[in-house]
CSV table of C-alpha atoms in Angstrom, one decimal:
chain,number,residue,atom,x,y,z
A,1,UNK,CA,0.0,0.0,0.0
A,2,UNK,CA,3.1,2.2,0.1
A,3,UNK,CA,2.3,3.7,-3.4
A,4,UNK,CA,-1.6,3.6,-3.2
A,5,UNK,CA,-3.9,6.4,-4.3
A,6,UNK,CA,-5.0,8.5,-1.2
A,7,UNK,CA,-8.7,8.8,-0.2
A,8,UNK,CA,-10.3,11.5,1.9
A,9,UNK,CA,-12.3,9.5,4.4
A,10,UNK,CA,-11.4,6.4,6.6
A,11,UNK,CA,-14.5,4.4,5.4
A,12,UNK,CA,-16.7,4.4,2.3
A,13,UNK,CA,-20.1,5.6,3.6
A,14,UNK,CA,-21.9,3.8,0.7
A,15,UNK,CA,-20.6,0.4,1.9
A,16,UNK,CA,-22.5,-1.3,4.7
A,17,UNK,CA,-20.3,-4.0,6.2
A,18,UNK,CA,-21.7,-7.3,7.3
A,19,UNK,CA,-20.8,-11.0,7.0
A,20,UNK,CA,-20.7,-12.1,3.4
A,21,UNK,CA,-22.3,-15.5,3.6
A,22,UNK,CA,-22.5,-16.1,-0.1
A,23,UNK,CA,-18.9,-15.2,-0.7
A,24,UNK,CA,-15.9,-17.4,-0.1
A,25,UNK,CA,-14.2,-16.0,3.0
A,26,UNK,CA,-10.5,-15.2,2.9
A,27,UNK,CA,-7.9,-16.9,5.1
A,28,UNK,CA,-4.7,-15.5,6.7
A,29,UNK,CA,-2.8,-17.2,3.9
A,30,UNK,CA,-4.6,-15.1,1.4
A,31,UNK,CA,-4.6,-11.7,3.2
A,32,UNK,CA,-3.2,-10.9,6.7
A,33,UNK,CA,-6.5,-9.5,7.9
A,34,UNK,CA,-6.0,-9.9,11.7
A,35,UNK,CA,-2.5,-8.5,11.4
A,36,UNK,CA,-3.7,-5.5,9.5
A,37,UNK,CA,-6.5,-4.8,12.0
A,38,UNK,CA,-4.1,-5.1,14.9
A,39,UNK,CA,-1.7,-2.6,13.3
A,40,UNK,CA,-4.5,-0.2,12.5
A,41,UNK,CA,-5.8,-0.6,16.1
A,42,UNK,CA,-2.4,0.4,17.5
A,43,UNK,CA,-2.4,3.5,15.3
A,44,UNK,CA,-5.9,4.4,16.3
A,45,UNK,CA,-5.2,4.0,20.0
A,46,UNK,CA,-2.0,6.0,20.0
A,47,UNK,CA,-2.3,9.0,17.7
A,48,UNK,CA,-5.2,8.7,15.2
A,49,UNK,CA,-8.7,9.1,16.7
A,50,UNK,CA,-10.1,9.7,13.2
A,51,UNK,CA,-9.8,6.0,12.3
A,52,UNK,CA,-11.2,4.7,15.6
A,53,UNK,CA,-14.7,4.0,14.2
A,54,UNK,CA,-13.4,2.3,11.1
A,55,UNK,CA,-11.0,0.1,13.0
A,56,UNK,CA,-13.6,-0.8,15.6
A,57,UNK,CA,-16.1,-1.8,12.8
A,58,UNK,CA,-13.5,-3.8,10.8
A,59,UNK,CA,-12.4,-5.7,13.9
A,60,UNK,CA,-15.8,-7.3,14.3
A,61,UNK,CA,-15.1,-9.4,11.2
A,62,UNK,CA,-11.7,-10.7,12.2
A,63,UNK,CA,-13.0,-14.3,12.6
A,64,UNK,CA,-14.6,-14.5,9.2
A,65,UNK,CA,-13.5,-11.8,6.8
A,66,UNK,CA,-14.2,-11.6,3.2
A,67,UNK,CA,-12.9,-9.7,0.2
A,68,UNK,CA,-15.3,-6.9,0.9
A,69,UNK,CA,-13.8,-6.4,4.4
A,70,UNK,CA,-10.2,-6.6,3.0
A,71,UNK,CA,-11.1,-3.8,0.6
A,72,UNK,CA,-12.3,-1.8,3.5
A,73,UNK,CA,-9.0,-2.4,5.3
A,74,UNK,CA,-7.1,-1.1,2.3
A,75,UNK,CA,-9.4,2.0,2.2
A,76,UNK,CA,-8.3,2.9,5.8
A,77,UNK,CA,-4.7,2.5,4.6
A,78,UNK,CA,-5.3,4.7,1.6
A,79,UNK,CA,-6.8,7.4,4.0
A,80,UNK,CA,-3.7,7.2,6.2
A,81,UNK,CA,-1.5,7.6,3.1
A,82,UNK,CA,-3.3,10.9,2.3
A,83,UNK,CA,-3.2,12.2,5.9
A,84,UNK,CA,0.3,10.9,7.0
A,85,UNK,CA,1.3,14.4,7.8
A,86,UNK,CA,-1.6,14.9,10.2
A,87,UNK,CA,-0.6,15.2,13.9
A,88,UNK,CA,-2.1,16.2,17.3
A,89,UNK,CA,-1.0,19.7,18.4
A,90,UNK,CA,-1.3,20.6,22.1
A,91,UNK,CA,-1.2,24.3,22.8
A,92,UNK,CA,0.4,24.6,26.2
A,93,UNK,CA,-0.6,28.2,26.8
A,94,UNK,CA,-4.3,27.5,26.8
A,95,UNK,CA,-6.2,26.8,30.1
A,96,UNK,CA,-6.2,23.3,31.6
A,97,UNK,CA,-9.9,22.9,30.9
A,98,UNK,CA,-11.2,19.4,30.0
A,99,UNK,CA,-14.1,19.3,27.5
A,100,UNK,CA,-15.8,16.1,26.2
A,101,UNK,CA,-17.9,15.2,23.1
A,102,UNK,CA,-19.9,12.0,22.7
A,103,UNK,CA,-22.2,10.7,20.1
A,104,UNK,CA,-23.7,7.4,18.8
A,105,UNK,CA,-25.2,6.0,15.6
A,106,UNK,CA,-28.5,4.1,15.9
A,107,UNK,CA,-28.6,0.4,15.0
A,108,UNK,CA,-25.5,0.8,12.9
A,109,UNK,CA,-24.6,-2.9,13.2
A,110,UNK,CA,-26.7,-4.5,10.6
A,111,UNK,CA,-26.3,-8.0,12.2
A,112,UNK,CA,-26.9,-7.4,15.9
A,113,UNK,CA,-28.9,-4.2,15.4
A,114,UNK,CA,-26.8,-2.6,18.2
A,115,UNK,CA,-25.5,1.0,18.2
A,116,UNK,CA,-22.0,2.3,18.4
A,117,UNK,CA,-20.9,4.8,21.1
A,118,UNK,CA,-18.1,7.2,20.5
A,119,UNK,CA,-16.4,9.9,22.7
A,120,UNK,CA,-13.5,12.2,22.6
A,121,UNK,CA,-12.0,14.4,25.3
A,122,UNK,CA,-10.0,17.6,24.6
A,123,UNK,CA,-7.3,19.3,26.6
A,124,UNK,CA,-5.2,22.2,25.4
A,125,UNK,CA,-7.0,22.1,22.0
A,126,UNK,CA,-6.3,18.5,21.1
A,127,UNK,CA,-7.6,15.0,22.0
A,128,UNK,CA,-6.2,13.2,25.0
A,129,UNK,CA,-8.7,10.2,25.1
A,130,UNK,CA,-11.1,8.7,22.6
A,131,UNK,CA,-13.1,5.6,22.0
A,132,UNK,CA,-15.5,4.0,19.5
A,133,UNK,CA,-17.2,0.8,20.6
A,134,UNK,CA,-20.3,-1.3,20.1
A,135,UNK,CA,-23.0,-0.9,22.8
A,136,UNK,CA,-23.6,-4.0,24.9
A,137,UNK,CA,-27.4,-3.7,24.8
A,138,UNK,CA,-29.8,-2.9,21.9
A,139,UNK,CA,-31.1,0.6,22.1
A,140,UNK,CA,-34.9,1.0,21.3
A,141,UNK,CA,-34.5,4.6,20.0
A,142,UNK,CA,-31.9,7.0,18.8
A,143,UNK,CA,-32.3,9.0,22.1
A,144,UNK,CA,-31.6,5.8,24.1
A,145,UNK,CA,-28.6,5.1,22.0
A,146,UNK,CA,-27.3,8.7,22.8
A,147,UNK,CA,-28.2,8.3,26.4
A,148,UNK,CA,-26.1,5.1,26.7
A,149,UNK,CA,-23.2,6.9,24.9
A,150,UNK,CA,-23.3,9.6,27.5
A,151,UNK,CA,-23.1,7.0,30.2
A,152,UNK,CA,-20.0,5.5,28.6
A,153,UNK,CA,-18.4,8.8,28.2
A,154,UNK,CA,-19.1,9.6,31.8
A,155,UNK,CA,-16.9,6.8,33.1
A,156,UNK,CA,-13.9,8.2,31.1
A,157,UNK,CA,-14.7,11.7,32.2
A,158,UNK,CA,-14.7,10.8,35.9
A,159,UNK,CA,-11.4,8.9,35.5
A,160,UNK,CA,-9.8,11.8,33.6
A,161,UNK,CA,-10.8,14.3,36.3
A,162,UNK,CA,-9.2,12.1,38.9
A,163,UNK,CA,-6.0,11.6,36.8
A,164,UNK,CA,-5.7,15.4,36.2
A,165,UNK,CA,-6.1,16.1,39.8
A,166,UNK,CA,-3.2,13.7,40.6
A,167,UNK,CA,-1.1,15.7,38.1
A,168,UNK,CA,-2.0,19.0,39.9
A,169,UNK,CA,-4.5,20.0,37.2
A,170,UNK,CA,-7.7,19.7,39.3
A,171,UNK,CA,-10.7,20.7,37.2
A,172,UNK,CA,-12.5,23.7,38.8
A,173,UNK,CA,-16.2,23.3,38.6
A,174,UNK,CA,-18.1,21.1,36.2
A,175,UNK,CA,-16.6,19.4,33.1
A,176,UNK,CA,-18.7,20.0,30.0
A,177,UNK,CA,-19.9,17.0,28.1
A,178,UNK,CA,-21.3,18.0,24.7
A,179,UNK,CA,-24.1,16.0,23.0
A,180,UNK,CA,-26.1,16.6,19.9
A,181,UNK,CA,-29.4,15.0,21.0
A,182,UNK,CA,-31.8,17.2,23.0
A,183,UNK,CA,-34.0,14.3,24.2
A,184,UNK,CA,-30.9,12.4,25.6
A,185,UNK,CA,-29.8,15.6,27.4
A,186,UNK,CA,-33.3,15.9,29.0
A,187,UNK,CA,-33.2,12.3,30.1
A,188,UNK,CA,-29.8,12.9,31.7
A,189,UNK,CA,-31.2,15.8,33.7
A,190,UNK,CA,-34.8,14.7,34.5
A,191,UNK,CA,-35.5,11.5,36.6
A,192,UNK,CA,-39.2,11.9,35.9
A,193,UNK,CA,-39.1,10.5,32.3
A,194,UNK,CA,-40.5,7.2,33.5
A,195,UNK,CA,-42.1,6.0,30.3
A,196,UNK,CA,-38.9,6.7,28.3
A,197,UNK,CA,-36.4,5.3,30.7
A,198,UNK,CA,-37.9,2.7,33.0
A,199,UNK,CA,-36.6,-0.1,30.8
A,200,UNK,CA,-33.0,1.3,30.8
A,201,UNK,CA,-30.5,-0.4,33.1
A,202,UNK,CA,-29.9,1.4,36.3
A,203,UNK,CA,-26.2,1.6,35.6
A,204,UNK,CA,-26.8,4.1,32.8
A,205,UNK,CA,-28.5,6.6,35.2
A,206,UNK,CA,-25.3,7.5,37.0
A,207,UNK,CA,-25.1,10.6,34.8
A,208,UNK,CA,-27.9,12.3,36.9
A,209,UNK,CA,-26.1,11.8,40.1
A,210,UNK,CA,-22.9,13.3,38.8
A,211,UNK,CA,-24.7,16.3,37.4
A,212,UNK,CA,-26.3,16.9,40.8
A,213,UNK,CA,-22.9,16.5,42.4
A,214,UNK,CA,-21.5,19.3,40.1
A,215,UNK,CA,-18.9,17.1,38.4
A,216,UNK,CA,-20.3,17.2,34.9
A,217,UNK,CA,-22.7,19.3,32.8
A,218,UNK,CA,-24.3,17.7,29.8
A,219,UNK,CA,-24.8,20.5,27.1
A,220,UNK,CA,-26.1,20.7,23.6
A,221,UNK,CA,-23.9,21.1,20.6
A,222,UNK,CA,-25.3,21.1,17.0
A,223,UNK,CA,-24.3,18.0,15.0
A,224,UNK,CA,-22.3,20.1,12.5
A,225,UNK,CA,-20.1,21.4,15.3
């Protein structure tokens, strides 16, 4: 892939990946699929949050990949080829204020019908922590999928606040967690939404307690931001 033609996105949005049952699956002797996923995952974890979703999706097919999945692997590599000069730039003169963003798709996995949660936390104008992972339960609405993603981001937010405190960078006041779904924000603040939330696992409701304790503030941000 060293001399491949670059592309402008990590994944082709027109391709919906799922198991190709009617196609002969590839083996490690044909293409080193698992090795490629592992290498891309290392890059995604260390310096490239922009490929996290693509790598997380492709890793789901490691046990039974097909030619379609291998082409998607090469697509990520073509994207890296075109963005090889990209880097994370931390501006040390800005304030030590942690800010988080979280989002989800809805039933993005065509096989399990589960949604994917994603978050990123910014400090000194650049990401310091990020994740993209399949939710462990099936959300019944887009608002619930967003609400679950808030819960997942909250765990990282609380850990980061504790870590920064140990570095002498204690966060004064609330840490802002920005979300683009108004209904999910309302659920995170209002315990009276019984009809919408009574089926949701109790563990996901921790966000309400943390807002009351003044550690986090879930705020709205438009999707295009």
